[in-house]
Structures are given as structure tokens and as C-alpha cells.
PDB file of C-alpha atoms and ligand atoms in Angstrom:
ATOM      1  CA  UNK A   1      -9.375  -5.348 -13.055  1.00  0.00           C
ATOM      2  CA  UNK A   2      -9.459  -8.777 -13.419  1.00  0.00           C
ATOM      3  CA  UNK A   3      -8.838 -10.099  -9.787  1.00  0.00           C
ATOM      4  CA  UNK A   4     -10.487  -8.532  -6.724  1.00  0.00           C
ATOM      5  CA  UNK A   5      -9.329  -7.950  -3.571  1.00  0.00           C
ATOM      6  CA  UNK A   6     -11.329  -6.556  -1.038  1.00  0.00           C
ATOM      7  CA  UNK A   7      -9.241  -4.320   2.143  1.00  0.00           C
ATOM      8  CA  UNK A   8     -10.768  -4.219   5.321  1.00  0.00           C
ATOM      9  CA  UNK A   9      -9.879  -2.293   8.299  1.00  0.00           C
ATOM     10  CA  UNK A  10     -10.293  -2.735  12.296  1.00  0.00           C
ATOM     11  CA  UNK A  11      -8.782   0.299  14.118  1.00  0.00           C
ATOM     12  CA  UNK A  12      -7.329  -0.961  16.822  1.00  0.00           C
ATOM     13  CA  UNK A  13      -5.377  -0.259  20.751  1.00  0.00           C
ATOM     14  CA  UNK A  14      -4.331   3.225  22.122  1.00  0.00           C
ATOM     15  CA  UNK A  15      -2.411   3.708  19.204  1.00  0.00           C
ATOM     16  CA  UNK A  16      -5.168   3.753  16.741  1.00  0.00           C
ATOM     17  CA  UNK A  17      -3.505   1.278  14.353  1.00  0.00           C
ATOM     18  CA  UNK A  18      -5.403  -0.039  11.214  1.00  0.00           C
ATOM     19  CA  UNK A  19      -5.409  -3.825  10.988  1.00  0.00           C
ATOM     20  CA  UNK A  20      -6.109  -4.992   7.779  1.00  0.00           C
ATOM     21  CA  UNK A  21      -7.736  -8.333   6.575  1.00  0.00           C
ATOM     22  CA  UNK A  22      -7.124  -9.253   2.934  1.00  0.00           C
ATOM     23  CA  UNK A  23      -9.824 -11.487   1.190  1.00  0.00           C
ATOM     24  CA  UNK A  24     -10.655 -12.825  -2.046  1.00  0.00           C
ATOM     25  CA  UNK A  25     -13.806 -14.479  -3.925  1.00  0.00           C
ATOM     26  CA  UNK A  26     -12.026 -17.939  -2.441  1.00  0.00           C
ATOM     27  CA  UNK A  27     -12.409 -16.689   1.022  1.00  0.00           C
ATOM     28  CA  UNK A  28      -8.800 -17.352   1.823  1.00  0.00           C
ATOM     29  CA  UNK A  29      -7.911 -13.679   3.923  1.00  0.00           C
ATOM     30  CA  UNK A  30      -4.694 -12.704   5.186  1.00  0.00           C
ATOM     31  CA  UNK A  31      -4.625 -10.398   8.282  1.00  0.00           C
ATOM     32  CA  UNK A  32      -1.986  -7.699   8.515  1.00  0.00           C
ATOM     33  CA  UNK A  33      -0.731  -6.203  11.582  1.00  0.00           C
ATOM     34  CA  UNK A  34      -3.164  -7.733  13.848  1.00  0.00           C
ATOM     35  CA  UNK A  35      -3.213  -4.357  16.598  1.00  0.00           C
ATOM     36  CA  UNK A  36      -5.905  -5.875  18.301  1.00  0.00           C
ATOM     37  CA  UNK A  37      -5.193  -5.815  22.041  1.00  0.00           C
ATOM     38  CA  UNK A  38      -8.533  -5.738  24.471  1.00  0.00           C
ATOM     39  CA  UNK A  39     -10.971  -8.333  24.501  1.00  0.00           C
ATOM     40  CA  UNK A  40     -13.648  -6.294  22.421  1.00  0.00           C
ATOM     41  CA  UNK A  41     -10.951  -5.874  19.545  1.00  0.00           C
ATOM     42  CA  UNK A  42      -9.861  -9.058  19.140  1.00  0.00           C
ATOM     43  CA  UNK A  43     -13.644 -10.335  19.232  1.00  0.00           C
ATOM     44  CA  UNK A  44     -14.606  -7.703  16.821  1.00  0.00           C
ATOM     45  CA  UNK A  45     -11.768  -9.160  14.370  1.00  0.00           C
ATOM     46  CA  UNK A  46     -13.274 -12.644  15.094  1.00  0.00           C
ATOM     47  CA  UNK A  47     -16.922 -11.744  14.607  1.00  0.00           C
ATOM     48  CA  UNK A  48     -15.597  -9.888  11.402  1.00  0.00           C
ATOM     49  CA  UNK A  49     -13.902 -12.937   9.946  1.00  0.00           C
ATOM     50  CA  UNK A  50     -16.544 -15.380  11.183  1.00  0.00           C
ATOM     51  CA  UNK A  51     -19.696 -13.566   9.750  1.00  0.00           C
ATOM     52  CA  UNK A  52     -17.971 -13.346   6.233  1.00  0.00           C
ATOM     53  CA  UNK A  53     -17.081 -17.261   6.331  1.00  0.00           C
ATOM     54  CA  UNK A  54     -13.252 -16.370   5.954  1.00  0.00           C
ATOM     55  CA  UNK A  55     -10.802 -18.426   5.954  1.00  0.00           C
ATOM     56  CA  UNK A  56      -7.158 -17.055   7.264  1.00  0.00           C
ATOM     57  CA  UNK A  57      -4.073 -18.226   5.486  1.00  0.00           C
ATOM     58  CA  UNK A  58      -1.532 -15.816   6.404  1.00  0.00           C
ATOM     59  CA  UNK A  59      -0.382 -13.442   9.077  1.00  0.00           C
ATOM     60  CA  UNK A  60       1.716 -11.019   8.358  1.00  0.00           C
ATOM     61  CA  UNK A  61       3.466  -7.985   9.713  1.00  0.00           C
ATOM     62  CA  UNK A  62       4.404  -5.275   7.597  1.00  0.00           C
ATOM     63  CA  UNK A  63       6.823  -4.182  11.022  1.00  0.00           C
ATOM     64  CA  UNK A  64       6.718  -4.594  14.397  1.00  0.00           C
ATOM     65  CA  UNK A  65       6.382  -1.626  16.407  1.00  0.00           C
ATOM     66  CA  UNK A  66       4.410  -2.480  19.074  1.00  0.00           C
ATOM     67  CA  UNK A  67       0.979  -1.335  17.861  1.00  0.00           C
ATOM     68  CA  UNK A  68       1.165  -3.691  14.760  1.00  0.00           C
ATOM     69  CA  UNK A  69       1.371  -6.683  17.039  1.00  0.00           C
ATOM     70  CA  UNK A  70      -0.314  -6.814  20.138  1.00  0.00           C
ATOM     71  CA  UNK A  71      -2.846  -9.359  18.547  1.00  0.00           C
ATOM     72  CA  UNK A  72      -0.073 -11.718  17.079  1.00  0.00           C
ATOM     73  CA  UNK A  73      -0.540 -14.314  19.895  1.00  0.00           C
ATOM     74  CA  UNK A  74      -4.575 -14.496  19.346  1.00  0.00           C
ATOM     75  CA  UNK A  75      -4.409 -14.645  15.756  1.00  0.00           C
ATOM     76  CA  UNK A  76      -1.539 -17.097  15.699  1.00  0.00           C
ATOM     77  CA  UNK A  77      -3.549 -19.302  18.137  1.00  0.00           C
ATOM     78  CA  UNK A  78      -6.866 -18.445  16.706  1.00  0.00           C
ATOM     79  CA  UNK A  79      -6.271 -19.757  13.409  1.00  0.00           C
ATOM     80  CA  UNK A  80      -3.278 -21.551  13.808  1.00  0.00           C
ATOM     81  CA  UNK A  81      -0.990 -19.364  11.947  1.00  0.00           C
ATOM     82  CA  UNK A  82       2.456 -18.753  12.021  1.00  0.00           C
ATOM     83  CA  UNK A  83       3.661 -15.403  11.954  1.00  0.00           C
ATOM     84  CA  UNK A  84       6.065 -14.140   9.055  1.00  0.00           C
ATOM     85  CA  UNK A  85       8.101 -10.424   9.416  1.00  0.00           C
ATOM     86  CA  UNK A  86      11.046  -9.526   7.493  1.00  0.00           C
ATOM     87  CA  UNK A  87      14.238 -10.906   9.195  1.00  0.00           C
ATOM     88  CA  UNK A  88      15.674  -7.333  10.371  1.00  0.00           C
ATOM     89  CA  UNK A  89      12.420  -6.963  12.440  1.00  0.00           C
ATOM     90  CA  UNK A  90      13.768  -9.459  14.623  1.00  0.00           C
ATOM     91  CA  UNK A  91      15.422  -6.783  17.328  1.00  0.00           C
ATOM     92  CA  UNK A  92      12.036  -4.753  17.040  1.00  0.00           C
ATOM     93  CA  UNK A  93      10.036  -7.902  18.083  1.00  0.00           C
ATOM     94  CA  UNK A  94      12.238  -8.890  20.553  1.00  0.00           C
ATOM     95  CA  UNK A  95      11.730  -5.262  22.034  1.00  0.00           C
ATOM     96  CA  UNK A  96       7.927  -5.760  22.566  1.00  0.00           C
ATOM     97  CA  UNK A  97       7.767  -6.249  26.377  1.00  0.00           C
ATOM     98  CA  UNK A  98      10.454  -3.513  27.001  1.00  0.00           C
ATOM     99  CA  UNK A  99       8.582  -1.351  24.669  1.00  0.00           C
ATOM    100  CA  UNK A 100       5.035  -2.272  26.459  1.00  0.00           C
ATOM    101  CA  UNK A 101       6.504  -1.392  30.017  1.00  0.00           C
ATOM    102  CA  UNK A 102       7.818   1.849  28.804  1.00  0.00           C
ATOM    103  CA  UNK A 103       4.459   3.326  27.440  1.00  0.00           C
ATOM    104  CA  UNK A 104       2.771   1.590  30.300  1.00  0.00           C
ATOM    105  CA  UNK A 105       0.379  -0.839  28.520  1.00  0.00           C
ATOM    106  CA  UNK A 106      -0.212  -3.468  29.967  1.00  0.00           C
ATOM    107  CA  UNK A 107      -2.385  -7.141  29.421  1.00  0.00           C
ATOM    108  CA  UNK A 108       0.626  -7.809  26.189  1.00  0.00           C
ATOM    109  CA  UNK A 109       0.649 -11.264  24.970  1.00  0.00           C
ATOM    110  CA  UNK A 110       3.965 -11.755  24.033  1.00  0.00           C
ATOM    111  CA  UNK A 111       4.056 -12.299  20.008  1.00  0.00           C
ATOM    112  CA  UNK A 112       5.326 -15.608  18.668  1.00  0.00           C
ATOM    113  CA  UNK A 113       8.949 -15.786  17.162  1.00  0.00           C
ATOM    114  CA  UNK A 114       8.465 -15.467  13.156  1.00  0.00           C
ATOM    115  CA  UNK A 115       7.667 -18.850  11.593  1.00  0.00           C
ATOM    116  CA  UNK A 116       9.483 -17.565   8.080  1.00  0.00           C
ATOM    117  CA  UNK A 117      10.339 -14.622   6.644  1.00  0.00           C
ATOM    118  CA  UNK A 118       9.486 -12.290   4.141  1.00  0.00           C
ATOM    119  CA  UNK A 119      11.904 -10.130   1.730  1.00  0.00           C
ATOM    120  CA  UNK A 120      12.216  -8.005  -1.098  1.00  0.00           C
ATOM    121  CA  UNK A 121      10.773  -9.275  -4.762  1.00  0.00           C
ATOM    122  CA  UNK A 122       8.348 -11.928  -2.557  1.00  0.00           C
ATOM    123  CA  UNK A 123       5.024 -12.952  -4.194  1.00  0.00           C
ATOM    124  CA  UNK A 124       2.463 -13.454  -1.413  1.00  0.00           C
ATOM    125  CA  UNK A 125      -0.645 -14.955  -3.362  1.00  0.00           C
ATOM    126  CA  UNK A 126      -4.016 -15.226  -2.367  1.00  0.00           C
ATOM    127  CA  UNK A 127      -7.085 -16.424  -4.430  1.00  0.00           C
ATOM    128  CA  UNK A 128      -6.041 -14.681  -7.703  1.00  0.00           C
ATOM    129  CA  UNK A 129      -4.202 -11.925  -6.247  1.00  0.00           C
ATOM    130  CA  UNK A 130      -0.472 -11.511  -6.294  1.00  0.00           C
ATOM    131  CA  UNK A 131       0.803  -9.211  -3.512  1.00  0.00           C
ATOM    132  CA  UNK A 132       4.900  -8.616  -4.071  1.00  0.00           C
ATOM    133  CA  UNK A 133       6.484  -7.652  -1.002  1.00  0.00           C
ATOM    134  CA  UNK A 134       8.068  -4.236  -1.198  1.00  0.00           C
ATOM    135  CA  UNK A 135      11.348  -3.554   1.276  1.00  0.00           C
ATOM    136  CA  UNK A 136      10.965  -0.349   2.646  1.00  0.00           C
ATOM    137  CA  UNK A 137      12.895   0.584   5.558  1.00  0.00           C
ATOM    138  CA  UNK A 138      13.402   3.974   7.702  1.00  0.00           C
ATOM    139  CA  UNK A 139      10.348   3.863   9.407  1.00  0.00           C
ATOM    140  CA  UNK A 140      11.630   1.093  11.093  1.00  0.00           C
ATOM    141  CA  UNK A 141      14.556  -1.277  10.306  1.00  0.00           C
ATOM    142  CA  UNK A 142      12.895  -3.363   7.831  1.00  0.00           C
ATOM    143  CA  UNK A 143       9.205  -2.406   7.004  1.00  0.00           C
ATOM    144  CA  UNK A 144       7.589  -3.834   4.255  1.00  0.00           C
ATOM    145  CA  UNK A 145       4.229  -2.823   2.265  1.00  0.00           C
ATOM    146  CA  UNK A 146       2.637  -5.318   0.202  1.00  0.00           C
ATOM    147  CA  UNK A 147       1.814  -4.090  -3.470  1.00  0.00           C
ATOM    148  CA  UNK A 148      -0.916  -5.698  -5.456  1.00  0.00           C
ATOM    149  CA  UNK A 149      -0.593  -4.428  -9.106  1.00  0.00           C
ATOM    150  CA  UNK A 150      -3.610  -5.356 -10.788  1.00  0.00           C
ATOM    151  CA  UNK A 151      -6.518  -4.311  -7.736  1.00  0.00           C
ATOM    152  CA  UNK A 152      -3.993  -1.275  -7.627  1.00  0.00           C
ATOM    153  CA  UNK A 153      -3.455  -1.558  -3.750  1.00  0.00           C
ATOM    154  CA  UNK A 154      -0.667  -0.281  -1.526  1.00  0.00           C
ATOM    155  CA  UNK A 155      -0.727  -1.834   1.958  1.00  0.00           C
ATOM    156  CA  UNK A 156       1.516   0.887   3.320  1.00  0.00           C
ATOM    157  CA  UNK A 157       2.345   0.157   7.246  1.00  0.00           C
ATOM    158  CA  UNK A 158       4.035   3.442   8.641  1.00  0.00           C
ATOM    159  CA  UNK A 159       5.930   4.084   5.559  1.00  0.00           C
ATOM    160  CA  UNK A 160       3.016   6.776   4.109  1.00  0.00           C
ATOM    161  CA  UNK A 161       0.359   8.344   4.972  1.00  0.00           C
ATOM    162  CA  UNK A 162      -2.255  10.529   4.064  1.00  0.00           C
ATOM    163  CA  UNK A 163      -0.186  13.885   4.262  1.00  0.00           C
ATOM    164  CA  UNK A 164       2.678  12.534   6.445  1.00  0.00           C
ATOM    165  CA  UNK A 165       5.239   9.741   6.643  1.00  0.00           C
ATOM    166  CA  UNK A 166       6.367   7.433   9.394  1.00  0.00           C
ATOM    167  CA  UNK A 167       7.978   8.517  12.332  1.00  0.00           C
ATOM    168  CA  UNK A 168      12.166   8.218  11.960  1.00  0.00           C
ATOM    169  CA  UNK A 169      12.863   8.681  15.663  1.00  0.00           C
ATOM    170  CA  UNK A 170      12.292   5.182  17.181  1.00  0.00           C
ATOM    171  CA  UNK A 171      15.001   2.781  17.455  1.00  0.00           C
ATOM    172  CA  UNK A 172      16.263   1.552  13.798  1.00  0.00           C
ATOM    173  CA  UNK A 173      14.195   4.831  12.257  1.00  0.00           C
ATOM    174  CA  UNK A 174      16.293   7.347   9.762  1.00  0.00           C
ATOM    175  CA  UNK A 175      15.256  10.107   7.687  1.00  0.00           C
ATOM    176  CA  UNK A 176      16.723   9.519   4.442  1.00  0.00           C
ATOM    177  CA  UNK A 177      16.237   6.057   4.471  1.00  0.00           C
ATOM    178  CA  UNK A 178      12.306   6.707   4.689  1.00  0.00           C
ATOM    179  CA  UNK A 179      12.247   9.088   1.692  1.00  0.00           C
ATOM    180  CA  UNK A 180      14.430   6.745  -0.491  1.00  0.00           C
ATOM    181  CA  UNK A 181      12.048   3.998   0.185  1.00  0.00           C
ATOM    182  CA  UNK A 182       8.993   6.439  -0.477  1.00  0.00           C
ATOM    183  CA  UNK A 183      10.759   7.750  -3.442  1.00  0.00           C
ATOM    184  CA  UNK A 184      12.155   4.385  -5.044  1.00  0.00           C
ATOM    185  CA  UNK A 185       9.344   1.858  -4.132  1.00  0.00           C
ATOM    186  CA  UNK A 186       6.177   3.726  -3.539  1.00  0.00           C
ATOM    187  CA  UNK A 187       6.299   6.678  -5.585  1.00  0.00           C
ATOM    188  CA  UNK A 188       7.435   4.790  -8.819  1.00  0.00           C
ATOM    189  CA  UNK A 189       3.614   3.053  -8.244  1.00  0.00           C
ATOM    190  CA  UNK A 190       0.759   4.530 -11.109  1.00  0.00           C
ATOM    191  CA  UNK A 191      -1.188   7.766  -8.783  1.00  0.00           C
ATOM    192  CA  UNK A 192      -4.181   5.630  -9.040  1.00  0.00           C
ATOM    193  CA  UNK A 193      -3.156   2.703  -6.362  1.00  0.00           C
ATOM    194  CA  UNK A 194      -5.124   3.326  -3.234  1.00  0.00           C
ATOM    195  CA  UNK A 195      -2.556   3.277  -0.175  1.00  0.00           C
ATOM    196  CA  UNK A 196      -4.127   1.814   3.077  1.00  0.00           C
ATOM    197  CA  UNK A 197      -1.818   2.921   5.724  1.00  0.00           C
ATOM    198  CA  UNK A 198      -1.236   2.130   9.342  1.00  0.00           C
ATOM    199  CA  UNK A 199      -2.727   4.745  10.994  1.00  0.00           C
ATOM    200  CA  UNK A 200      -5.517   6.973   9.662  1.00  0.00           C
ATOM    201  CA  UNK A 201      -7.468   7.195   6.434  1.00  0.00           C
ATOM    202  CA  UNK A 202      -6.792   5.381   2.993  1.00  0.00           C
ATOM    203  CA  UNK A 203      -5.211   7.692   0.332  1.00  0.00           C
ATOM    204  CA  UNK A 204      -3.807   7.211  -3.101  1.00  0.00           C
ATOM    205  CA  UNK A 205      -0.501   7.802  -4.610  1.00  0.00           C
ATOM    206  CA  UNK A 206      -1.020  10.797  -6.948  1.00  0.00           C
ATOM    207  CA  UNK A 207      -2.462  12.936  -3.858  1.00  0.00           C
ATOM    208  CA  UNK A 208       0.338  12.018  -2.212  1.00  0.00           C
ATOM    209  CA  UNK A 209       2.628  12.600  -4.960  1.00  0.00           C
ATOM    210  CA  UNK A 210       0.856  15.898  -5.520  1.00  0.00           C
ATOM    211  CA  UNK A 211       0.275  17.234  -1.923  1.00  0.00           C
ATOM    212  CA  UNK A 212       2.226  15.472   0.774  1.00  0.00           C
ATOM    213  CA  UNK A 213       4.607  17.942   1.869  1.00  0.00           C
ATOM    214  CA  UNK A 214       7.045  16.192   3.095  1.00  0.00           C
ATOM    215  CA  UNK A 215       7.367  14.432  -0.659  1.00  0.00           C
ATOM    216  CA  UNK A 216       7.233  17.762  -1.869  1.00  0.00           C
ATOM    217  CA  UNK A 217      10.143  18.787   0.339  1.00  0.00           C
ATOM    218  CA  UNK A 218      12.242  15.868  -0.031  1.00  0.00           C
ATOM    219  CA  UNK A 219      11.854  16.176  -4.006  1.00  0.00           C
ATOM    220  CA  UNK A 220      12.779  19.710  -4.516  1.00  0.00           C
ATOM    221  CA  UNK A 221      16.196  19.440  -2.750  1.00  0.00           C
TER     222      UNK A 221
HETATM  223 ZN1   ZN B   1       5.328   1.834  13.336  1.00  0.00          ZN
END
């Protein structure tokens, strides 16, 4: 490996989401679906950043289901940031008070609109790292994960996860379109890239290519 890039987590909200901070030797971190919603969570992502002298560049969701973004507003204002989201996320960020009402949560910031957007065949880069932004939709209408080649990391959102896959029954969800984009983006990745997902522990793509059952399923039709 001749770049490193170092994933952190921060479980976050009712939801248990995984927040994830990107960071390089420079310092320069991105933060990824910032879930962080009490007080304590958005301090502890603070105190995390703070203590390790980082410096954030970016913020980025890989969708926006409601437990990806409850911390958009305090990182946005926190470190100045403007938020980027793939373009057919739009409706699902526009949903997040609605959404917050119906599953009785309350205390929501509402997120910023997007500053830019992000799309298929992107480069993000930070320090030395190139993360290409992978479109893979069914989970929601337009996830992404971010793919860093040489570090061999997968920064999966609800697309995968260790022995599952994303939901398809929320608003903009389907079915096949979830297993394509497993199937033509993630499983085309070496079995050695770590996945980091949104929700629960990290796994790699050869266990999931080996024992995820609903890969297994979907690839023996
Ligand atoms: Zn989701």
C-alpha cells in the first residue's frame, strides 16, 4: 500500500448508524454520514476530531435516510462545510422532517440543501488517497459508496453489510436494483477490500461474496 487511509467509526442515534471520518498523514478528514444527533454524539465526534488535530475538508453523504444525517447541520456549521449528496437524494432530504415526525424523534436540525453534488466515476481526493464515487442505488434512490483502490476500502452506506443488504422497502428502495448495484459495482471489487458499512461491523468482500446469503441467492437464479 502506498497511501494510507485510516477509517474511523462513531455509532451514532437510535438507529445505530456508523459515521465515518476519513483521514490521512495530512490531517485533512472527510466525515461521512454524520448520524450524530444528541449533544454527547456530536461532542464525541468533536472531541474525536479535535484530539487528533484533524482538519475536515469534506462532508459527505453516501444517502440520506434520516439516520445518515441528523448531524449535517453541526458539522456543516462546525467546520464550515458544505454538504454534497448525489442529486437523486434530493426528495430523500427533503423528506427529513416528515420522516423525523413519523418515527417520533425529535430535537432534528434540519440538514442544509447540498452545496454540489456527487456522481458516478467522481474522484474525491484526500491527502494521497483517491476515493471514486461508486453509484449504487436500490437501497435508496441514489446511494453511493466511496471506493478507495489502493488502501482497499469500501465505504458501503446501506448498500452491504456484514451478512445482509439494505433495506428495499422505504420510499425510492427496489430489490433488483440493490443486487445489480451489489453485483456490478461492489462485487466486481478484489475479496480483500474491507467494507465499512452503515450499520454494524466492518466486513470484507470475499466473506461476503462467499457467505452472504442473500448474494448467494441472488447469484444462483
Ligand atoms: Zn439507509
Amino acid at each position: 500500500m502506498s497511501n494510507k487511509l485510516t477509517v474511523a467509526s462513531l455509532t451514532c442515534n437510535p438507529f445505530q448508524e456508523n459515521c465515518y471520518i476519513l483521514y490521512t498523514a495530512n490531517k485533512d478528514c472527510i466525515i461521512v454520514d454524520p448520524g450524530c444527533w444528541s449533544r454527547e454524539e456530536k461532542q464525541r465526534l468533536q472531541s474525536f476530531i479535535s484530539q487528533r488535530g484533524l482538519k475536515p475538508v469534506r462532508l459527505i453523504n453516501t444517502h440520506c435516510h434520516i439516520d445518515h444525517v441528523l448531524g449535517n447541520k453541526f458539522v456543516a456549521d462546525t467546520y464550515n462545510l458544505s454538504l454534497e449528496i448525489h442529486e437523486g437524494e434530493i426528495p430523500v432530504l427533503d423528506s427529513l422532517m416528515r420522516v423525523a415526525h413519523t418515527y417520533g424523534i425529535s430535537d432534528v436540525d434540519e440538514s442544509p440543501a447540498p452545496g454540489s453534488f456527487i456522481q458516478a466515476g467522481d474522484v474525491i481526493t484526500l491527502g494521497d488517497c483517491a476515493l471514486k464515487v461508486l453509484f449504487t442505488p436500490g437501497h435508496s434512490p441514489a446511494s453511493v459508496c466511496l471506493y478507495e483502490a489502493e488502501a482497499g476500502i469500501l465505504i458501503a452506506g446501506d448498500v452491504l453489510f456484514q451478512g445482509s443488504i439494505g433495506r428495499t422497502d422505504l420510499p425510492g428502495g427496489n430489490y433488483e436494483t440493490l443486487m445489480q448495484s451489489i453485483e456490478k459495482e461492489l462485487l466486481v471489487l478484489p475479496d480483500n477490500v474491507q467494507v465499512y458499512p452503515g450499520h454494524g461491523n466492518p466486513t470484507t468482500i470475499g466473506a461476503e461474496r462467499r457467505s452472504n446469503p442473500f448474494i448467494k441467492e441472488w447469484l444462483a437464479q
